[in-house]
Coordinates of C-alpha atoms and ligand atoms in Angstrom, one line a residue:
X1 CA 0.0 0.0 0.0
X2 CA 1.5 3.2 -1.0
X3 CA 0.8 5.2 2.3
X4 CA 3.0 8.4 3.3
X5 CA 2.3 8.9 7.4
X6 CA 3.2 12.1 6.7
X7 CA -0.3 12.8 4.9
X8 CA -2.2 12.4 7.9
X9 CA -0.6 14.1 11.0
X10 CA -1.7 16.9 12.4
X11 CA 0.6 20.2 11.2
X12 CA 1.1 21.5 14.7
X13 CA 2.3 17.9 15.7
X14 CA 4.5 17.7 12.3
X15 CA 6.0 20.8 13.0
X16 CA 6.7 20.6 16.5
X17 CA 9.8 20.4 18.5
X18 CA 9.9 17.9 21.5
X19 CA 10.9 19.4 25.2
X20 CA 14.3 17.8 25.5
X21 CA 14.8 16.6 29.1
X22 CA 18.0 15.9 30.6
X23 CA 17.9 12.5 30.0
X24 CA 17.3 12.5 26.4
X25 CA 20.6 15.2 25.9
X26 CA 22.9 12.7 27.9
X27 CA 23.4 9.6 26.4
X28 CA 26.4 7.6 26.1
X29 CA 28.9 7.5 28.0
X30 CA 29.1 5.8 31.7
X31 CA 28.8 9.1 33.9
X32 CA 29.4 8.8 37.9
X33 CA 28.2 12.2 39.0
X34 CA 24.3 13.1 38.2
X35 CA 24.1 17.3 38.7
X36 CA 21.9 17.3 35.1
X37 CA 18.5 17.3 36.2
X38 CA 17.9 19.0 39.5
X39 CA 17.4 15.8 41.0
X40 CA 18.0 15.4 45.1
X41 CA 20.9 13.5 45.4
X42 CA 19.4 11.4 48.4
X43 CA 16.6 8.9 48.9
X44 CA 17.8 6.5 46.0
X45 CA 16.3 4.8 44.2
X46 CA 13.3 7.3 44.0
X47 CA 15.0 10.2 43.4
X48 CA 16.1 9.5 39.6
X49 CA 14.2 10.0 36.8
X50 CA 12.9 6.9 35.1
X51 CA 14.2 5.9 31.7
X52 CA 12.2 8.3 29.4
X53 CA 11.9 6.0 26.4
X54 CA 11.8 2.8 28.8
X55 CA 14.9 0.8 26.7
X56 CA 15.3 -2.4 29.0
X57 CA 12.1 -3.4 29.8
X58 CA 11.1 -2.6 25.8
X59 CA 14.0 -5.2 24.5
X60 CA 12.4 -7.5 27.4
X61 CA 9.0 -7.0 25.7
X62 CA 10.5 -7.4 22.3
X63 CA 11.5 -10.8 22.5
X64 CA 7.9 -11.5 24.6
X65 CA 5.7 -10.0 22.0
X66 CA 7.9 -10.6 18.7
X67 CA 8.0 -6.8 18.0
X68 CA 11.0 -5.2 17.6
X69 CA 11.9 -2.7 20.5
X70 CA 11.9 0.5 17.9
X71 CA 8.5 -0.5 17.0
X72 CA 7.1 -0.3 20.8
X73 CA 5.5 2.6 22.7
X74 CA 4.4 1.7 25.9
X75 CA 2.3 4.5 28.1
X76 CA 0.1 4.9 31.6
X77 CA -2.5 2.2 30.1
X78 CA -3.2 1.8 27.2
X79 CA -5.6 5.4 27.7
X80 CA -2.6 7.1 27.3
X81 CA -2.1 5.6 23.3
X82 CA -5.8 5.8 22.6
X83 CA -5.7 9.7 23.7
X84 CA -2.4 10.0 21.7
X85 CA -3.8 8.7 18.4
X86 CA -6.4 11.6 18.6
X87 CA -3.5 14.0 19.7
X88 CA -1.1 13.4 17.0
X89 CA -3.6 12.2 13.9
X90 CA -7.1 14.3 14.3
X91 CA -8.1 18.2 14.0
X92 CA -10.3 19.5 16.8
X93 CA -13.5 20.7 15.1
X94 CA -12.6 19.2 12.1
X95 CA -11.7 15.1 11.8
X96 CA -13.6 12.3 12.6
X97 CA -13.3 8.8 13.5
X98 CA -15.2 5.9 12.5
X99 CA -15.7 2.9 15.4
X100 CA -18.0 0.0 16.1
X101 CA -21.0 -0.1 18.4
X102 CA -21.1 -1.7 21.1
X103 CA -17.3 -1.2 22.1
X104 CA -14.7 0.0 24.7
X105 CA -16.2 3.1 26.0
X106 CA -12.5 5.3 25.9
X107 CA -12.5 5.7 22.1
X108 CA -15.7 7.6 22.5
X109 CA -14.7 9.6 25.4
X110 CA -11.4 10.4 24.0
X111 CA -12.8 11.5 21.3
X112 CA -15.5 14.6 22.8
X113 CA -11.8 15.4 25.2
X114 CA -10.4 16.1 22.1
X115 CA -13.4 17.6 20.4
X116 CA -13.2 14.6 17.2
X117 CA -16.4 13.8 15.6
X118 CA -17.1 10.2 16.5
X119 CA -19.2 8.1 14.0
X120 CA -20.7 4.6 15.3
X121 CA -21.3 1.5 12.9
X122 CA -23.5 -0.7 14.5
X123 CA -22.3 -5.1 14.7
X124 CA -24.5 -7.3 12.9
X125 CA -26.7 -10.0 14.8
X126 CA -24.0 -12.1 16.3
X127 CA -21.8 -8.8 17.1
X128 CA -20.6 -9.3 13.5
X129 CA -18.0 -7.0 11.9
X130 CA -19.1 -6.3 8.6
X131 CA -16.0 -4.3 7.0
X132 CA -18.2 -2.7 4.3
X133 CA -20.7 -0.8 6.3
X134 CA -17.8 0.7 8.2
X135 CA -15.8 1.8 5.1
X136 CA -18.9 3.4 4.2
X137 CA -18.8 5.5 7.6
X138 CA -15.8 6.8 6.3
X139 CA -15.1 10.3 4.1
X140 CA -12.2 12.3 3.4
X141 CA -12.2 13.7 7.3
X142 CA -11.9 10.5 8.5
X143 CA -8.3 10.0 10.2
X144 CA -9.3 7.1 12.4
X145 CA -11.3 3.5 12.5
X146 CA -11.0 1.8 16.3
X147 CA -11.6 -1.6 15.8
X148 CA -11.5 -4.2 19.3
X149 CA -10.9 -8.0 19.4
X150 CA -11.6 -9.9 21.1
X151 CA -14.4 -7.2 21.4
X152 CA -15.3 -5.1 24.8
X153 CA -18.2 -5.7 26.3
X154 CA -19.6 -8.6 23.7
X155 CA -16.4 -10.9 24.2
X156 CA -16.5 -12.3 20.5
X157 CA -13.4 -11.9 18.6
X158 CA -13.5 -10.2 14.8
X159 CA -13.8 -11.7 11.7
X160 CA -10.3 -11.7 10.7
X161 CA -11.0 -11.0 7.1
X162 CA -13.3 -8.1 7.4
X163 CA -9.9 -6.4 9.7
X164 CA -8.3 -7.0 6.7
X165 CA -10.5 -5.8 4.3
X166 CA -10.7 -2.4 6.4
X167 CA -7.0 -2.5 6.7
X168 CA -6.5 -3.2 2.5
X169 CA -9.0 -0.5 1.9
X170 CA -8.4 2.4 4.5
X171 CA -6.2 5.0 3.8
X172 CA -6.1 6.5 8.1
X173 CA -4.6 4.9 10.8
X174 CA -6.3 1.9 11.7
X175 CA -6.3 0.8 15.6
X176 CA -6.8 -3.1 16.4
X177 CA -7.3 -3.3 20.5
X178 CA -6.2 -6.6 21.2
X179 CA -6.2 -6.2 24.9
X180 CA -8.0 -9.2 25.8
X181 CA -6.1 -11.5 22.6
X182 CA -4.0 -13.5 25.3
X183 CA -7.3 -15.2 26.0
X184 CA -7.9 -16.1 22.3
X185 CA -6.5 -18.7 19.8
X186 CA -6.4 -15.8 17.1
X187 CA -3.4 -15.2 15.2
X188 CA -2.6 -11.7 16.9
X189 CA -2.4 -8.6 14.4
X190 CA 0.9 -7.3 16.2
X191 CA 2.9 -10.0 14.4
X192 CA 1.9 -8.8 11.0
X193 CA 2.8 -4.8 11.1
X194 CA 4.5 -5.0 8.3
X195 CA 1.7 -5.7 5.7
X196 CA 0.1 -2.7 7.3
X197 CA 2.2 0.6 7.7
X198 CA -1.2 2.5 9.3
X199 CA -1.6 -0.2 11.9
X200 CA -1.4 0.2 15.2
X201 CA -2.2 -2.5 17.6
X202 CA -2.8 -1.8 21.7
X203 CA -2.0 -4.5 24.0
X204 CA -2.0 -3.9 27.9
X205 CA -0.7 -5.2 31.1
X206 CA -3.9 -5.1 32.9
X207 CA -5.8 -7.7 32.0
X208 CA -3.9 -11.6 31.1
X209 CA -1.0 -10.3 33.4
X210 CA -2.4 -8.9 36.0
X211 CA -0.9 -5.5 36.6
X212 CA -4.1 -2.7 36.1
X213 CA -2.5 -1.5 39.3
X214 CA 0.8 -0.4 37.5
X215 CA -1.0 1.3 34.3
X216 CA 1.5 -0.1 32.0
X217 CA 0.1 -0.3 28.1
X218 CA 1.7 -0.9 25.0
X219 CA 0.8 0.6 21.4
X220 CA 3.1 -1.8 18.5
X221 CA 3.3 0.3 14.9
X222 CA 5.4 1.2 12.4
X223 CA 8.7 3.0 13.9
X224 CA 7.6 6.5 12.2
X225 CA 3.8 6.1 14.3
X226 CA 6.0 5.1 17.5
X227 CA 8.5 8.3 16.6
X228 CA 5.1 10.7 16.4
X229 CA 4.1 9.1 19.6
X230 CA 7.5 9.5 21.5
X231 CA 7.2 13.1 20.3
X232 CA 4.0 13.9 21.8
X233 CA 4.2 12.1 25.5
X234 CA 5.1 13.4 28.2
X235 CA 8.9 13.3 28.8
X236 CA 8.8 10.8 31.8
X237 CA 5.0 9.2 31.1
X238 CA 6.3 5.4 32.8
X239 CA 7.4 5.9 36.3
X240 CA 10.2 4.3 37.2
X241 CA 8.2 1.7 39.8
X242 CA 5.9 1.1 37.0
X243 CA 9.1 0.4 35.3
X244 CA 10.6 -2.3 37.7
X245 CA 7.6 -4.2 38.6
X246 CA 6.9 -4.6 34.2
X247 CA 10.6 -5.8 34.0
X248 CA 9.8 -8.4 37.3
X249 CA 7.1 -9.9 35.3
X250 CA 8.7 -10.3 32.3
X251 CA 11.6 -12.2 33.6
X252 CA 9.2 -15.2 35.8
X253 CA 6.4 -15.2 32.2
X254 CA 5.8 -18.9 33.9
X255 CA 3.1 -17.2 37.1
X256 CA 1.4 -15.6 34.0
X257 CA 0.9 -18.5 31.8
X258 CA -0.2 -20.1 34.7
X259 CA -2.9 -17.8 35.4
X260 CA -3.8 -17.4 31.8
X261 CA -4.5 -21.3 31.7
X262 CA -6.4 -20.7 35.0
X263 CA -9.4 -18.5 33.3
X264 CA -8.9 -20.4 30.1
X265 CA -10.0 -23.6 32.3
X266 CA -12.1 -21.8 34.0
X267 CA -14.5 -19.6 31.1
X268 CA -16.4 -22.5 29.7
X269 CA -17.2 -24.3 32.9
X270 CA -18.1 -20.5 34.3
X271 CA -20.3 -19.4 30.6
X272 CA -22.1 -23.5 30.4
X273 CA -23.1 -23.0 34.2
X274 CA -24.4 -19.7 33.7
X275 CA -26.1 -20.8 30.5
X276 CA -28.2 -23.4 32.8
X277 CA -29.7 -20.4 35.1
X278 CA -33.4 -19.7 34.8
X279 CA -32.4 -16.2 34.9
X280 CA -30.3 -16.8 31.8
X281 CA -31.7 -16.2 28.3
X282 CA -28.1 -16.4 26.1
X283 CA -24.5 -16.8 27.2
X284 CA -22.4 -15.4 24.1
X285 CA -19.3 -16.5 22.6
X286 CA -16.5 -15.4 24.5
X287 CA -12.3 -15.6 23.4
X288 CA -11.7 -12.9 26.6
X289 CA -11.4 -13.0 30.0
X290 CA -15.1 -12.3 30.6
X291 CA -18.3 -13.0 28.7
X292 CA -21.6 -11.0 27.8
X293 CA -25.2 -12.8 28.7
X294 CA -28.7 -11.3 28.3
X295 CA -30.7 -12.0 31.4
X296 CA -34.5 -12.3 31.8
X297 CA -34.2 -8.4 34.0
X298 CA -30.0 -7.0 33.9
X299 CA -31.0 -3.6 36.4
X300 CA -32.7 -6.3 39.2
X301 CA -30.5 -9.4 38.7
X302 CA -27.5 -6.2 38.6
X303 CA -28.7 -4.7 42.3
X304 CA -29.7 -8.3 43.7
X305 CA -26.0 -9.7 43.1
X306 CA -24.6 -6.1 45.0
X307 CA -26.9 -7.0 47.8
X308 CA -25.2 -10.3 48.0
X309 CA -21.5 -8.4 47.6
X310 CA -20.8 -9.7 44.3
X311 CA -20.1 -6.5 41.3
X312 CA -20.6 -7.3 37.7
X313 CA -20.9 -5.2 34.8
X314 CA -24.9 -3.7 33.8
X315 CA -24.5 -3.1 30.0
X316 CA -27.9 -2.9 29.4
X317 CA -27.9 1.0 28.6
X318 CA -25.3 -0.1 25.7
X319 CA -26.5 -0.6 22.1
X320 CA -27.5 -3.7 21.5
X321 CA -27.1 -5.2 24.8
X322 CA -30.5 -4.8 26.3
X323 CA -30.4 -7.1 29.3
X324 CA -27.0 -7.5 28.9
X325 CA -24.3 -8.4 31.9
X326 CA -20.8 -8.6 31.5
X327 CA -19.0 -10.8 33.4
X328 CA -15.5 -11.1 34.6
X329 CA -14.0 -14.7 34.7
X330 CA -12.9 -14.8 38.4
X331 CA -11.0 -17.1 40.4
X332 CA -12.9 -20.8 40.6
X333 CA -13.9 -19.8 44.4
X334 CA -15.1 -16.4 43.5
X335 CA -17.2 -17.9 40.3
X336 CA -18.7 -20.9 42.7
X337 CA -19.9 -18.0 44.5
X338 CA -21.4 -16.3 41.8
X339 CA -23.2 -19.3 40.9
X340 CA -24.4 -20.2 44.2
X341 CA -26.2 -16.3 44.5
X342 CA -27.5 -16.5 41.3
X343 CA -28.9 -20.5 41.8
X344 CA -30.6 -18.4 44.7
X345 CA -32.5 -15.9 42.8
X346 CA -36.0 -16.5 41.7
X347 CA -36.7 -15.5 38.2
X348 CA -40.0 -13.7 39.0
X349 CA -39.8 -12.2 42.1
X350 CA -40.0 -13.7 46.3
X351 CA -36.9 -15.0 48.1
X352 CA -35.6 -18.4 47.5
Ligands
PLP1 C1 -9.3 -3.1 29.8 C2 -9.1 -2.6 28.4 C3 -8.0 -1.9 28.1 C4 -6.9 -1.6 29.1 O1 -6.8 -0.3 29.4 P1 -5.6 0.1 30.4 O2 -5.6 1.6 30.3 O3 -4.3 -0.4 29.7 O4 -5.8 -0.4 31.7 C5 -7.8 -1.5 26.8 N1 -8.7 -1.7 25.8 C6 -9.8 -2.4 26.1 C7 -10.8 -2.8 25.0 C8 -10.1 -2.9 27.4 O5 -11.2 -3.6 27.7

């Protein structure tokens, strides 16, 4: 695809000049004596500023994720890349975006922050991704298409050829959100970067590795979308705890993949027990870490299961989700104990 990046930034952000912290103008050479940055000298660790463009625990990540490290921004979550997509590739007042409804609800907001238009194309039945109707959302102002799979709140993951078709046909950046793929057997769209220069792909460490605590997440793109990105952050946007407890992780990967076969274990046994509930009208397909099921009353089943302590997600204000719960795959104890409040409930009214 003949595709010049260059076309679609923003003027202010081509033009700009980065702030240059101290940091970034000393490189090199081993130095003993820090007197650079207006730093204390006491209370070390803590007092240092953290690696700005995060080098070590991006050539850790490298070999984890088969990117290479030049071609890796990481930020605080992966909000941090969404909001930087807008920064760097939409106009206030003057671009739009094109995503899919239902999805992850930060596109959206991201979008009114940064005063983008923000044009919804609604799933087919079976939360379908039908590539045509959202190229047809698209016009000359359009800089963005967010596309999320496994998808956020229905669970399924995308047809893989209709991504492609929207990547092959699109001429803006094009976001795949594959923070939940650890939990699928999809071929993940990081690995292919090259076919696409306007991809970029978000991946996170708060879901399969269990770190939302450390608001770690990762944006993988061409090296001249990671350059615009490194550009635009803030100088020192991974603090340097975040940092150490990211590079922990990746050296024991063995706690994660045991966990990750964990909720893989534990899903269907979790989505076919739910399915048997009188309460329960469909369980749908699920390749995440949680699953999407319409329910004979969401808002009562919703404030009955908080009575008993027990929080899930009430979708059923989102499109197309009308009676619609999401719900996390927990540890087996905390899903026997979901199961066991909801055996309680009686489908029209009274106490068990
Ligand atoms: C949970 C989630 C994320 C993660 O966001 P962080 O800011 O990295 O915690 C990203 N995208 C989707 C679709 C999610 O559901």
């Amino acid at each position: 695809m003949n595709f010049n990046i260059q076309d679609i930034v923003r003027p202010n952000i081509q033009r700009l000049k980065p702030y240059s912290c101290a940091r970034d103008e000393f490189k090199g050479r081993p130095a003993r004596v820090f007197l650079d940055a207006n730093e204390s000298p006491y209370n070390q660790p803590y007092n240092r500023y953290p690696d700005p463009l995060q080098e070590e625990l991006k050539k850790l990540l490298s070999e984890v994720k088969c990117v290479p490290a030049d071609q890796i921004f990481l930020g605080n979550g992966s909000d941090e890349a969404i909001d930087l997509v807008y920064r760097v590739f939409c106009q206030p007042g003057i671009d739009n975006v094109v995503a899919i409804e239902p999805t992850y609800g930060m596109y959206g907001v991201c979008a009114d922050i940064n005063d983008v238009a923000y044009r919804t194309v609604p799933l087919e039945p079976g939360y379908r991704l039908n590539a045509e109707k959202v190229l047809a959302a698209t016009d000359a102002q359009t800089k963005v298409i967010w596309l999320c799979t496994p998808n956020n709140p229905t669970g399924n993951a995308l047809n893989r050829t209709e991504i492609e078709k929207i990547l092959d046909n699109f001429r803006g950046i094009v976001v795949v959100d594959e923070a939940y793929s650890d939990f699928s057997a999809e071929r993940p769209f990081r690995v292919d970067l090259e076919r696409w220069p306007h991809l970029i792909v978000l991946n996170t460490f708060s879901k399969a590795w269990g770190c939302a605590a450390i608001r770690l997440g990762m944006a993988f793109a061409s090296k001249d979308i990671i350059a615009l990105f490194n550009k635009v952050k803030y100088p020192y946007n991974v603090n340097e705890l975040t940092q150490q407890k990211a590079i922990a992780m990746l050296h024991d990967l063995t706690k994660v993949n045991l966990w990750l076969a964990a909720i893989r274990t534990e899903r269907p046994k979790l989505m076919a027990a739910f399915a048997e509930l009188s309460l329960c009208e469909e369980v749908y397909p699920s390749e995440a870490n949680f699953f999407l099921a319409r329910v004979t009353d969401a808002d009562v089943i919703y404030n009955y299961l908080i009575e008993c302590g027990i929080v899930v997600r009430n979708r059923t204000r989102v499109a197309l989700c009308g009676n619609c719960l999401r719900i996390t795959v927990g540890s087996p104890n905390e899903n026997t104990e979901l199961l066991a409040a909801l055996r309680k409930f009686r489908v029209n009214g009274g106490k068990a």
